[in-house]
């Protein structure tokens, strides 16, 4: 089969197309004929260091949509020909290939009339946004939330989901993405290239501070976020925890949430892994009913993935990039 492989830890431009043996599913696994694969910042970040579990040449790619074409032993709840999508185990070979293996308990069905490319845009970003809002922050109508990086994957999905719950949304983005972020549902948009985020948040909230924050930027940004929280506020950290030395006991009684969706695989927590399939079903229904935008902005080929990941690493890509796999 055709696949993009990594010979050793490195940057995305070191990926190369090669012929690889077709993988075979083990017990509790399914083989997927890959129709589309989504690109994520985690892809290029993991490539730089690799994992002890990786055997080279390694095939990256975590967000996969395709058709089940083989069943492993004891898989009884899926059939050959089922259309599915999933957020894969980053310690195992992934979806930058014509075929990929995954566990049967972590996949979700692709609803009728939803394209493979649409489904592949969803897992990492939308599952993370869903987990953050509903399992961590427990957002409620009338609350306020600051969502950093509203033009990106996690930020874009988080804005849409929060808007559905009647939350007042403040989001940050660059000048060229203001209109896009507003269309997704942000109540107020802060242009971080021209405005001071801290000053603007406090102006918008009339000095009270914000009820919740989703930080997709960095540990330093999360640390600054501690100052912006109102009493009892919460911050969800997607890109690094804050400096806890800046937190004061018996202060604003804030809570901090560490977000690491894929660690459910590394820790072997089957219940948490199954939760990804449950989130996938919930997101799939929203997409099928056209209640949220999949924010798919670009479809490329398998061979174009390395260059697209380099662009993604520059952090100025709007929405989601998906590669369509041709047979």
Tab-separated table of N, CA and C in Angstrom, residues 134-303:
chain	number	residue	atom	x	y	z
A	134	UNK	N	-18.048	20.198	27.704
A	134	UNK	CA	-19.083	19.427	28.385
A	134	UNK	C	-18.572	18.539	29.521
A	135	UNK	N	-17.331	18.073	29.427
A	135	UNK	CA	-16.805	17.184	30.455
A	135	UNK	C	-15.884	17.888	31.450
A	136	UNK	N	-15.339	19.027	31.066
A	136	UNK	CA	-14.393	19.732	31.936
A	136	UNK	C	-14.987	21.040	32.482
A	137	UNK	N	-15.374	21.935	31.577
A	137	UNK	CA	-15.856	23.254	31.998
A	137	UNK	C	-17.336	23.256	32.386
A	138	UNK	N	-18.086	22.288	31.885
A	138	UNK	CA	-19.525	22.172	32.199
A	138	UNK	C	-20.227	23.522	31.987
A	139	UNK	N	-20.101	24.045	30.780
A	139	UNK	CA	-20.633	25.366	30.475
A	139	UNK	C	-22.147	25.430	30.663
A	140	UNK	N	-22.614	26.613	31.045
A	140	UNK	CA	-24.030	26.855	31.299
A	140	UNK	C	-24.464	28.136	30.581
A	141	UNK	N	-25.739	28.216	30.181
A	141	UNK	CA	-26.248	29.449	29.561
A	141	UNK	C	-26.003	30.658	30.463
A	142	UNK	N	-25.634	31.765	29.858
A	142	UNK	CA	-25.403	32.980	30.623
A	142	UNK	C	-23.972	33.171	31.072
A	143	UNK	N	-23.159	32.123	30.998
A	143	UNK	CA	-21.756	32.258	31.357
A	143	UNK	C	-20.987	32.973	30.245
A	144	UNK	N	-19.782	33.397	30.568
A	144	UNK	CA	-18.900	33.995	29.570
A	144	UNK	C	-17.685	33.103	29.394
A	145	UNK	N	-17.165	33.052	28.157
A	145	UNK	CA	-15.994	32.212	27.891
A	145	UNK	C	-15.063	32.928	26.920
A	146	UNK	N	-13.768	32.803	27.169
A	146	UNK	CA	-12.729	33.310	26.278
A	146	UNK	C	-12.129	32.113	25.548
A	147	UNK	N	-12.235	32.099	24.227
A	147	UNK	CA	-11.696	31.013	23.418
A	147	UNK	C	-10.570	31.566	22.557
A	148	UNK	N	-9.356	31.172	22.895
A	148	UNK	CA	-8.207	31.627	22.110
A	148	UNK	C	-8.148	30.876	20.785
A	149	UNK	N	-7.635	31.533	19.759
A	149	UNK	CA	-7.447	30.883	18.469
A	149	UNK	C	-8.744	30.458	17.822
A	150	UNK	N	-9.691	31.366	17.726
A	150	UNK	CA	-11.006	31.034	17.205
A	150	UNK	C	-11.025	30.609	15.755
A	151	UNK	N	-9.991	30.928	14.993
A	151	UNK	CA	-9.949	30.545	13.585
A	151	UNK	C	-9.361	29.160	13.381
A	152	UNK	N	-8.791	28.585	14.435
A	152	UNK	CA	-8.193	27.261	14.337
A	152	UNK	C	-9.202	26.145	14.537
A	153	UNK	N	-8.709	24.921	14.597
A	153	UNK	CA	-9.576	23.764	14.710
A	153	UNK	C	-10.326	23.687	16.022
A	154	UNK	N	-9.607	23.543	17.137
A	154	UNK	CA	-10.252	23.440	18.444
A	154	UNK	C	-11.070	24.691	18.736
A	155	UNK	N	-10.488	25.850	18.479
A	155	UNK	CA	-11.185	27.111	18.741
A	155	UNK	C	-12.453	27.254	17.921
A	156	UNK	N	-12.375	26.894	16.643
A	156	UNK	CA	-13.539	27.029	15.763
A	156	UNK	C	-14.694	26.146	16.181
A	157	UNK	N	-14.397	24.906	16.565
A	157	UNK	CA	-15.462	24.019	17.031
A	157	UNK	C	-15.982	24.449	18.399
A	158	UNK	N	-15.087	24.904	19.272
A	158	UNK	CA	-15.504	25.335	20.606
A	158	UNK	C	-16.458	26.525	20.535
A	159	UNK	N	-16.184	27.466	19.639
A	159	UNK	CA	-17.080	28.612	19.476
A	159	UNK	C	-18.476	28.144	19.091
A	160	UNK	N	-18.552	27.245	18.129
A	160	UNK	CA	-19.861	26.792	17.651
A	160	UNK	C	-20.634	26.039	18.728
A	161	UNK	N	-19.951	25.171	19.453
A	161	UNK	CA	-20.620	24.398	20.500
A	161	UNK	C	-21.062	25.302	21.650
A	162	UNK	N	-20.211	26.252	22.021
A	162	UNK	CA	-20.562	27.169	23.110
A	162	UNK	C	-21.732	28.058	22.721
A	163	UNK	N	-21.768	28.481	21.463
A	163	UNK	CA	-22.860	29.333	20.987
A	163	UNK	C	-24.202	28.607	21.080
A	164	UNK	N	-24.187	27.307	20.855
A	164	UNK	CA	-25.410	26.516	20.955
A	164	UNK	C	-25.955	26.479	22.380
A	165	UNK	N	-25.084	26.725	23.360
A	165	UNK	CA	-25.487	26.652	24.761
A	165	UNK	C	-25.818	28.022	25.361
A	166	UNK	N	-25.844	29.049	24.525
A	166	UNK	CA	-26.207	30.373	25.030
A	166	UNK	C	-25.132	31.032	25.867
A	167	UNK	N	-23.872	30.760	25.534
A	167	UNK	CA	-22.744	31.328	26.265
A	167	UNK	C	-22.261	32.589	25.553
A	168	UNK	N	-21.881	33.604	26.325
A	168	UNK	CA	-21.281	34.811	25.743
A	168	UNK	C	-19.831	34.501	25.404
A	169	UNK	N	-19.487	34.619	24.130
A	169	UNK	CA	-18.186	34.163	23.653
A	169	UNK	C	-17.299	35.332	23.259
A	170	UNK	N	-16.108	35.367	23.853
A	170	UNK	CA	-15.046	36.266	23.422
A	170	UNK	C	-13.984	35.379	22.784
A	171	UNK	N	-13.513	35.751	21.603
A	171	UNK	CA	-12.478	34.942	20.963
A	171	UNK	C	-11.375	35.827	20.412
A	172	UNK	N	-10.182	35.256	20.325
A	172	UNK	CA	-9.037	35.965	19.758
A	172	UNK	C	-8.692	35.392	18.389
A	173	UNK	N	-8.212	36.262	17.509
A	173	UNK	CA	-7.733	35.835	16.190
A	173	UNK	C	-6.973	36.995	15.568
A	174	UNK	N	-6.407	36.761	14.388
A	174	UNK	CA	-5.727	37.829	13.665
A	174	UNK	C	-6.731	38.598	12.813
A	175	UNK	N	-6.288	39.719	12.264
A	175	UNK	CA	-7.174	40.629	11.531
A	175	UNK	C	-7.951	39.942	10.409
A	176	UNK	N	-7.271	39.113	9.637
A	176	UNK	CA	-7.905	38.500	8.464
A	176	UNK	C	-8.991	37.492	8.815
A	177	UNK	N	-9.033	37.058	10.074
A	177	UNK	CA	-9.990	36.019	10.459
A	177	UNK	C	-11.165	36.534	11.294
A	178	UNK	N	-11.248	37.837	11.492
A	178	UNK	CA	-12.291	38.393	12.357
A	178	UNK	C	-13.690	38.025	11.863
A	179	UNK	N	-13.947	38.244	10.592
A	179	UNK	CA	-15.289	37.966	10.061
A	179	UNK	C	-15.624	36.482	10.162
A	180	UNK	N	-14.652	35.627	9.876
A	180	UNK	CA	-14.834	34.172	9.971
A	180	UNK	C	-15.234	33.762	11.386
A	181	UNK	N	-14.525	34.281	12.383
A	181	UNK	CA	-14.784	33.926	13.782
A	181	UNK	C	-16.144	34.455	14.235
A	182	UNK	N	-16.512	35.622	13.754
A	182	UNK	CA	-17.838	36.153	14.064
A	182	UNK	C	-18.935	35.262	13.481
A	183	UNK	N	-18.732	34.770	12.257
A	183	UNK	CA	-19.718	33.908	11.621
A	183	UNK	C	-19.867	32.591	12.373
A	184	UNK	N	-18.802	32.129	13.014
A	184	UNK	CA	-18.880	30.889	13.783
A	184	UNK	C	-19.696	31.057	15.059
A	185	UNK	N	-19.839	32.308	15.529
A	185	UNK	CA	-20.687	32.540	16.696
A	185	UNK	C	-20.082	33.339	17.825
A	186	UNK	N	-18.894	33.914	17.628
A	186	UNK	CA	-18.277	34.707	18.697
A	186	UNK	C	-19.042	36.011	18.907
A	187	UNK	N	-19.333	36.332	20.156
A	187	UNK	CA	-20.034	37.566	20.494
A	187	UNK	C	-19.111	38.767	20.338
A	188	UNK	N	-17.887	38.625	20.818
A	188	UNK	CA	-16.859	39.662	20.702
A	188	UNK	C	-15.576	39.031	20.182
A	189	UNK	N	-14.895	39.732	19.276
A	189	UNK	CA	-13.645	39.226	18.720
A	189	UNK	C	-12.531	40.221	19.012
A	190	UNK	N	-11.425	39.703	19.541
A	190	UNK	CA	-10.266	40.534	19.853
A	190	UNK	C	-9.163	40.225	18.851
A	191	UNK	N	-8.701	41.246	18.151
A	191	UNK	CA	-7.590	41.106	17.212
A	191	UNK	C	-6.290	41.177	18.011
A	192	UNK	N	-5.696	40.003	18.272
A	192	UNK	CA	-4.516	39.973	19.146
A	192	UNK	C	-3.294	40.647	18.510
A	193	UNK	N	-3.340	40.914	17.196
A	193	UNK	CA	-2.223	41.595	16.548
A	193	UNK	C	-2.263	43.102	16.761
A	194	UNK	N	-3.434	43.630	17.174
A	194	UNK	CA	-3.585	45.071	17.329
A	194	UNK	C	-4.075	45.503	18.711
A	195	UNK	N	-4.654	44.572	19.458
A	195	UNK	CA	-5.253	44.918	20.743
A	195	UNK	C	-4.620	44.125	21.881
A	196	UNK	N	-4.627	44.695	23.065
A	196	UNK	CA	-4.159	43.987	24.248
A	196	UNK	C	-5.302	43.112	24.768
A	197	UNK	N	-5.096	41.802	24.768
A	197	UNK	CA	-6.168	40.866	25.104
A	197	UNK	C	-6.659	41.074	26.531
A	198	UNK	N	-5.742	41.222	27.468
A	198	UNK	CA	-6.135	41.402	28.869
A	198	UNK	C	-7.004	42.638	29.050
A	199	UNK	N	-6.578	43.732	28.468
A	199	UNK	CA	-7.331	44.982	28.587
A	199	UNK	C	-8.729	44.845	27.996
A	200	UNK	N	-8.809	44.251	26.808
A	200	UNK	CA	-10.098	44.124	26.137
A	200	UNK	C	-11.048	43.184	26.879
A	201	UNK	N	-10.526	42.081	27.412
A	201	UNK	CA	-11.393	41.152	28.159
A	201	UNK	C	-11.991	41.839	29.376
A	202	UNK	N	-11.182	42.598	30.080
A	202	UNK	CA	-11.682	43.276	31.275
A	202	UNK	C	-12.663	44.390	30.912
A	203	UNK	N	-12.449	45.024	29.753
A	203	UNK	CA	-13.419	46.029	29.291
A	203	UNK	C	-14.757	45.370	28.953
A	204	UNK	N	-14.702	44.284	28.220
A	204	UNK	CA	-15.928	43.607	27.786
A	204	UNK	C	-16.714	43.069	28.974
A	205	UNK	N	-15.992	42.549	29.977
A	205	UNK	CA	-16.666	41.973	31.149
A	205	UNK	C	-16.877	42.998	32.260
A	206	UNK	N	-16.593	44.268	31.950
A	206	UNK	CA	-16.780	45.370	32.898
A	206	UNK	C	-16.027	45.133	34.212
A	207	UNK	N	-14.824	44.575	34.053
A	207	UNK	CA	-13.939	44.405	35.195
A	207	UNK	C	-14.153	43.136	35.994
A	208	UNK	N	-15.209	42.386	35.708
A	208	UNK	CA	-15.489	41.188	36.497
A	208	UNK	C	-14.526	40.052	36.180
A	209	UNK	N	-14.148	39.934	34.921
A	209	UNK	CA	-13.369	38.782	34.498
A	209	UNK	C	-14.258	37.765	33.805
A	210	UNK	N	-13.651	36.696	33.343
A	210	UNK	CA	-14.331	35.709	32.510
A	210	UNK	C	-14.623	34.431	33.303
A	211	UNK	N	-15.734	33.761	32.985
A	211	UNK	CA	-16.095	32.535	33.712
A	211	UNK	C	-15.244	31.347	33.296
A	212	UNK	N	-14.875	31.299	32.030
A	212	UNK	CA	-14.114	30.146	31.536
A	212	UNK	C	-13.194	30.561	30.403
A	213	UNK	N	-12.092	29.825	30.267
A	213	UNK	CA	-11.116	30.082	29.205
A	213	UNK	C	-10.722	28.756	28.575
A	214	UNK	N	-10.636	28.752	27.251
A	214	UNK	CA	-9.992	27.646	26.540
A	214	UNK	C	-8.728	28.209	25.930
A	215	UNK	N	-7.580	27.782	26.447
A	215	UNK	CA	-6.309	28.305	25.950
A	215	UNK	C	-5.664	27.296	25.008
A	216	UNK	N	-5.516	27.693	23.754
A	216	UNK	CA	-4.923	26.837	22.731
A	216	UNK	C	-3.557	27.345	22.299
A	217	UNK	N	-2.986	28.270	23.069
A	217	UNK	CA	-1.773	28.965	22.616
A	217	UNK	C	-0.505	28.413	23.248
A	218	UNK	N	-0.366	28.562	24.567
A	218	UNK	CA	0.885	28.182	25.226
A	218	UNK	C	0.721	28.223	26.736
A	219	UNK	N	1.742	27.730	27.416
A	219	UNK	CA	1.766	27.793	28.879
A	219	UNK	C	1.784	29.244	29.358
A	220	UNK	N	2.541	30.095	28.663
A	220	UNK	CA	2.609	31.510	29.043
A	220	UNK	C	1.249	32.172	28.911
A	221	UNK	N	0.541	31.856	27.838
A	221	UNK	CA	-0.795	32.411	27.639
A	221	UNK	C	-1.757	31.932	28.716
A	222	UNK	N	-1.632	30.655	29.083
A	222	UNK	CA	-2.483	30.116	30.146
A	222	UNK	C	-2.195	30.796	31.484
A	223	UNK	N	-0.939	31.110	31.713
A	223	UNK	CA	-0.573	31.804	32.957
A	223	UNK	C	-1.220	33.183	33.002
A	224	UNK	N	-1.178	33.906	31.895
A	224	UNK	CA	-1.848	35.206	31.809
A	224	UNK	C	-3.350	35.041	32.033
A	225	UNK	N	-3.887	33.932	31.538
A	225	UNK	CA	-5.314	33.681	31.675
A	225	UNK	C	-5.789	33.593	33.107
A	226	UNK	N	-4.914	33.177	34.010
A	226	UNK	CA	-5.297	33.084	35.424
A	226	UNK	C	-5.785	34.437	35.948
A	227	UNK	N	-5.164	35.502	35.449
A	227	UNK	CA	-5.523	36.842	35.909
A	227	UNK	C	-6.880	37.291	35.369
A	228	UNK	N	-7.327	36.662	34.279
A	228	UNK	CA	-8.560	37.092	33.625
A	228	UNK	C	-9.802	36.402	34.176
A	229	UNK	N	-9.612	35.349	34.963
A	229	UNK	CA	-10.753	34.584	35.452
A	229	UNK	C	-11.505	35.312	36.560
A	230	UNK	N	-12.816	35.207	36.495
A	230	UNK	CA	-13.659	35.717	37.576
A	230	UNK	C	-13.639	34.716	38.730
A	231	UNK	N	-14.276	35.091	39.814
A	231	UNK	CA	-14.349	34.188	40.972
A	231	UNK	C	-15.009	32.868	40.560
A	232	UNK	N	-14.375	31.751	40.923
A	232	UNK	CA	-14.910	30.443	40.595
A	232	UNK	C	-14.702	30.032	39.155
A	233	UNK	N	-13.908	30.806	38.412
A	233	UNK	CA	-13.701	30.531	36.994
A	233	UNK	C	-12.825	29.307	36.740
A	234	UNK	N	-12.836	28.861	35.488
A	234	UNK	CA	-12.075	27.673	35.098
A	234	UNK	C	-11.317	27.927	33.808
A	235	UNK	N	-10.138	27.318	33.706
A	235	UNK	CA	-9.360	27.404	32.474
A	235	UNK	C	-9.005	26.003	32.016
A	236	UNK	N	-9.215	25.730	30.724
A	236	UNK	CA	-8.852	24.462	30.111
A	236	UNK	C	-7.629	24.691	29.238
A	237	UNK	N	-6.568	23.935	29.492
A	237	UNK	CA	-5.284	24.177	28.841
A	237	UNK	C	-5.003	23.104	27.799
A	238	UNK	N	-5.071	23.491	26.534
A	238	UNK	CA	-4.853	22.567	25.421
A	238	UNK	C	-3.388	22.540	25.011
A	239	UNK	N	-2.655	23.619	25.266
A	239	UNK	CA	-1.280	23.736	24.757
A	239	UNK	C	-0.250	23.973	25.857
A	240	UNK	N	-0.559	23.597	27.082
A	240	UNK	CA	0.400	23.773	28.170
A	240	UNK	C	-0.243	24.350	29.403
A	241	UNK	N	0.149	23.835	30.567
A	241	UNK	CA	-0.407	24.293	31.841
A	241	UNK	C	0.206	25.634	32.250
A	242	UNK	N	-0.512	26.405	33.077
A	242	UNK	CA	0.033	27.687	33.540
A	242	UNK	C	1.109	27.482	34.601
A	243	UNK	N	1.788	28.551	34.909
A	243	UNK	CA	2.759	28.551	36.013
A	243	UNK	C	1.965	28.576	37.316
A	244	UNK	N	1.944	27.449	38.007
A	244	UNK	CA	1.115	27.340	39.205
A	244	UNK	C	1.595	28.216	40.350
A	245	UNK	N	2.789	28.747	40.231
A	245	UNK	CA	3.259	29.686	41.248
A	245	UNK	C	2.449	30.976	41.230
A	246	UNK	N	1.744	31.207	40.106
A	246	UNK	CA	0.919	32.407	39.981
A	246	UNK	C	-0.466	32.219	40.591
A	247	UNK	N	-0.767	30.996	41.033
A	247	UNK	CA	-2.074	30.732	41.640
A	247	UNK	C	-2.000	30.946	43.147
A	248	UNK	N	-3.031	31.543	43.683
A	248	UNK	CA	-3.061	31.864	45.106
A	248	UNK	C	-4.167	31.074	45.792
A	249	UNK	N	-3.801	30.358	46.842
A	249	UNK	CA	-4.812	29.644	47.623
A	249	UNK	C	-5.689	30.652	48.362
A	250	UNK	N	-6.956	30.304	48.522
A	250	UNK	CA	-7.936	31.203	49.137
A	250	UNK	C	-8.002	32.535	48.375
A	251	UNK	N	-7.887	32.418	47.059
A	251	UNK	CA	-7.995	33.585	46.195
A	251	UNK	C	-9.329	33.582	45.464
A	252	UNK	N	-9.281	33.404	44.143
A	252	UNK	CA	-10.505	33.433	43.343
A	252	UNK	C	-11.149	32.056	43.185
A	253	UNK	N	-10.594	31.058	43.858
A	253	UNK	CA	-11.160	29.706	43.832
A	253	UNK	C	-11.323	29.184	42.412
A	254	UNK	N	-10.281	29.351	41.610
A	254	UNK	CA	-10.347	28.932	40.214
A	254	UNK	C	-9.936	27.458	40.071
A	255	UNK	N	-10.284	26.875	38.928
A	255	UNK	CA	-9.889	25.495	38.644
A	255	UNK	C	-9.164	25.441	37.304
A	256	UNK	N	-8.218	24.511	37.202
A	256	UNK	CA	-7.400	24.361	36.003
A	256	UNK	C	-7.573	22.942	35.471
A	257	UNK	N	-7.825	22.839	34.163
A	257	UNK	CA	-8.020	21.532	33.538
A	257	UNK	C	-6.943	21.278	32.493
A	258	UNK	N	-6.270	20.142	32.609
A	258	UNK	CA	-5.269	19.726	31.636
A	258	UNK	C	-5.972	18.898	30.565
A	259	UNK	N	-5.798	19.266	29.305
A	259	UNK	CA	-6.494	18.594	28.214
A	259	UNK	C	-5.503	17.772	27.391
A	260	UNK	N	-5.734	16.471	27.313
A	260	UNK	CA	-4.857	15.571	26.560
A	260	UNK	C	-5.689	14.384	26.093
A	261	UNK	N	-6.513	14.611	25.080
A	261	UNK	CA	-7.483	13.629	24.594
A	261	UNK	C	-6.850	12.269	24.314
A	262	UNK	N	-5.749	12.260	23.578
A	262	UNK	CA	-5.150	11.009	23.140
A	262	UNK	C	-4.436	10.219	24.214
A	263	UNK	N	-4.215	10.809	25.390
A	263	UNK	CA	-3.533	10.081	26.454
A	263	UNK	C	-4.342	8.886	26.941
A	264	UNK	N	-5.628	8.836	26.603
A	264	UNK	CA	-6.439	7.668	26.960
A	264	UNK	C	-5.830	6.399	26.377
A	265	UNK	N	-5.185	6.518	25.215
A	265	UNK	CA	-4.522	5.366	24.605
A	265	UNK	C	-3.257	4.991	25.361
A	266	UNK	N	-2.423	5.991	25.610
A	266	UNK	CA	-1.133	5.725	26.248
A	266	UNK	C	-1.317	5.127	27.641
A	267	UNK	N	-2.374	5.536	28.337
A	267	UNK	CA	-2.630	5.048	29.688
A	267	UNK	C	-3.417	3.741	29.705
A	268	UNK	N	-3.894	3.323	28.533
A	268	UNK	CA	-4.636	2.072	28.459
A	268	UNK	C	-6.001	2.122	29.125
A	269	UNK	N	-6.590	3.313	29.204
A	269	UNK	CA	-7.880	3.487	29.876
A	269	UNK	C	-9.001	3.236	28.869
A	270	UNK	N	-9.551	2.022	28.887
A	270	UNK	CA	-10.550	1.647	27.888
A	270	UNK	C	-11.822	2.464	28.019
A	271	UNK	N	-12.229	2.799	29.241
A	271	UNK	CA	-13.430	3.609	29.428
A	271	UNK	C	-13.258	4.979	28.775
A	272	UNK	N	-12.096	5.580	28.957
A	272	UNK	CA	-11.824	6.884	28.346
A	272	UNK	C	-11.734	6.756	26.826
A	273	UNK	N	-11.206	5.642	26.348
A	273	UNK	CA	-11.137	5.416	24.904
A	273	UNK	C	-12.538	5.293	24.309
A	274	UNK	N	-13.409	4.573	24.990
A	274	UNK	CA	-14.786	4.418	24.516
A	274	UNK	C	-15.513	5.757	24.491
A	275	UNK	N	-15.115	6.650	25.393
A	275	UNK	CA	-15.732	7.973	25.437
A	275	UNK	C	-15.480	8.733	24.141
A	276	UNK	N	-14.332	8.478	23.496
A	276	UNK	CA	-14.053	9.135	22.222
A	276	UNK	C	-15.058	8.704	21.158
A	277	UNK	N	-15.435	7.426	21.178
A	277	UNK	CA	-16.445	6.945	20.227
A	277	UNK	C	-17.798	7.583	20.516
A	278	UNK	N	-18.114	7.766	21.805
A	278	UNK	CA	-19.380	8.398	22.184
A	278	UNK	C	-19.419	9.852	21.734
A	279	UNK	N	-18.302	10.560	21.915
A	279	UNK	CA	-18.224	11.936	21.442
A	279	UNK	C	-18.358	11.962	19.921
A	280	UNK	N	-17.730	10.995	19.255
A	280	UNK	CA	-17.816	10.918	17.803
A	280	UNK	C	-19.252	10.765	17.317
A	281	UNK	N	-20.041	9.994	18.035
A	281	UNK	CA	-21.448	9.841	17.663
A	281	UNK	C	-22.202	11.154	17.840
A	282	UNK	N	-21.924	11.861	18.955
A	282	UNK	CA	-22.600	13.132	19.222
A	282	UNK	C	-22.237	14.185	18.176
A	283	UNK	N	-20.947	14.288	17.856
A	283	UNK	CA	-20.498	15.253	16.853
A	283	UNK	C	-21.062	14.892	15.478
A	284	UNK	N	-21.078	13.606	15.163
A	284	UNK	CA	-21.602	13.159	13.881
A	284	UNK	C	-23.050	13.574	13.671
A	285	UNK	N	-23.860	13.484	14.726
A	285	UNK	CA	-25.266	13.882	14.633
A	285	UNK	C	-25.386	15.387	14.381
A	286	UNK	N	-24.560	16.169	15.058
A	286	UNK	CA	-24.597	17.626	14.860
A	286	UNK	C	-24.224	17.989	13.427
A	287	UNK	N	-23.227	17.298	12.882
A	287	UNK	CA	-22.809	17.556	11.508
A	287	UNK	C	-23.905	17.129	10.532
A	288	UNK	N	-24.463	15.946	10.763
A	288	UNK	CA	-25.493	15.428	9.859
A	288	UNK	C	-26.721	16.329	9.820
A	289	UNK	N	-27.036	16.941	10.961
A	289	UNK	CA	-28.196	17.837	11.055
A	289	UNK	C	-27.838	19.280	10.719
A	290	UNK	N	-26.599	19.483	10.258
A	290	UNK	CA	-26.108	20.804	9.851
A	290	UNK	C	-26.235	21.829	10.989
A	291	UNK	N	-25.971	21.358	12.209
A	291	UNK	CA	-26.055	22.232	13.378
A	291	UNK	C	-24.710	22.854	13.727
A	292	UNK	N	-23.641	22.295	13.207
A	292	UNK	CA	-22.326	22.935	13.303
A	292	UNK	C	-21.610	22.799	11.969
A	293	UNK	N	-20.695	23.729	11.722
A	293	UNK	CA	-19.901	23.764	10.498
A	293	UNK	C	-18.642	22.916	10.706
A	294	UNK	N	-18.337	21.972	9.807
A	294	UNK	CA	-17.129	21.159	9.974
A	294	UNK	C	-15.835	21.933	9.771
A	295	UNK	N	-15.924	23.188	9.430
A	295	UNK	CA	-14.813	24.111	9.184
A	295	UNK	C	-13.706	23.498	8.328
A	296	UNK	N	-14.103	22.686	7.367
A	296	UNK	CA	-13.162	22.134	6.399
A	296	UNK	C	-12.876	23.208	5.348
A	297	UNK	N	-11.647	23.665	5.298
A	297	UNK	CA	-11.298	24.771	4.405
A	297	UNK	C	-10.394	24.378	3.251
A	298	UNK	N	-9.820	23.172	3.301
A	298	UNK	CA	-8.888	22.793	2.235
A	298	UNK	C	-8.798	21.277	2.121
A	299	UNK	N	-8.898	20.760	0.898
A	299	UNK	CA	-8.727	19.335	0.624
A	299	UNK	C	-7.508	19.161	-0.264
A	300	UNK	N	-6.588	18.305	0.169
A	300	UNK	CA	-5.332	18.090	-0.541
A	300	UNK	C	-5.167	16.596	-0.851
A	301	UNK	N	-4.037	16.232	-1.443
A	301	UNK	CA	-3.727	14.832	-1.726
A	301	UNK	C	-2.769	14.289	-0.664
A	302	UNK	N	-2.578	12.979	-0.674
A	302	UNK	CA	-1.632	12.348	0.252
A	302	UNK	C	-0.238	12.937	0.088
A	303	UNK	N	0.188	13.137	-1.146
A	303	UNK	CA	1.536	13.648	-1.409
A	303	UNK	C	1.726	15.084	-0.926
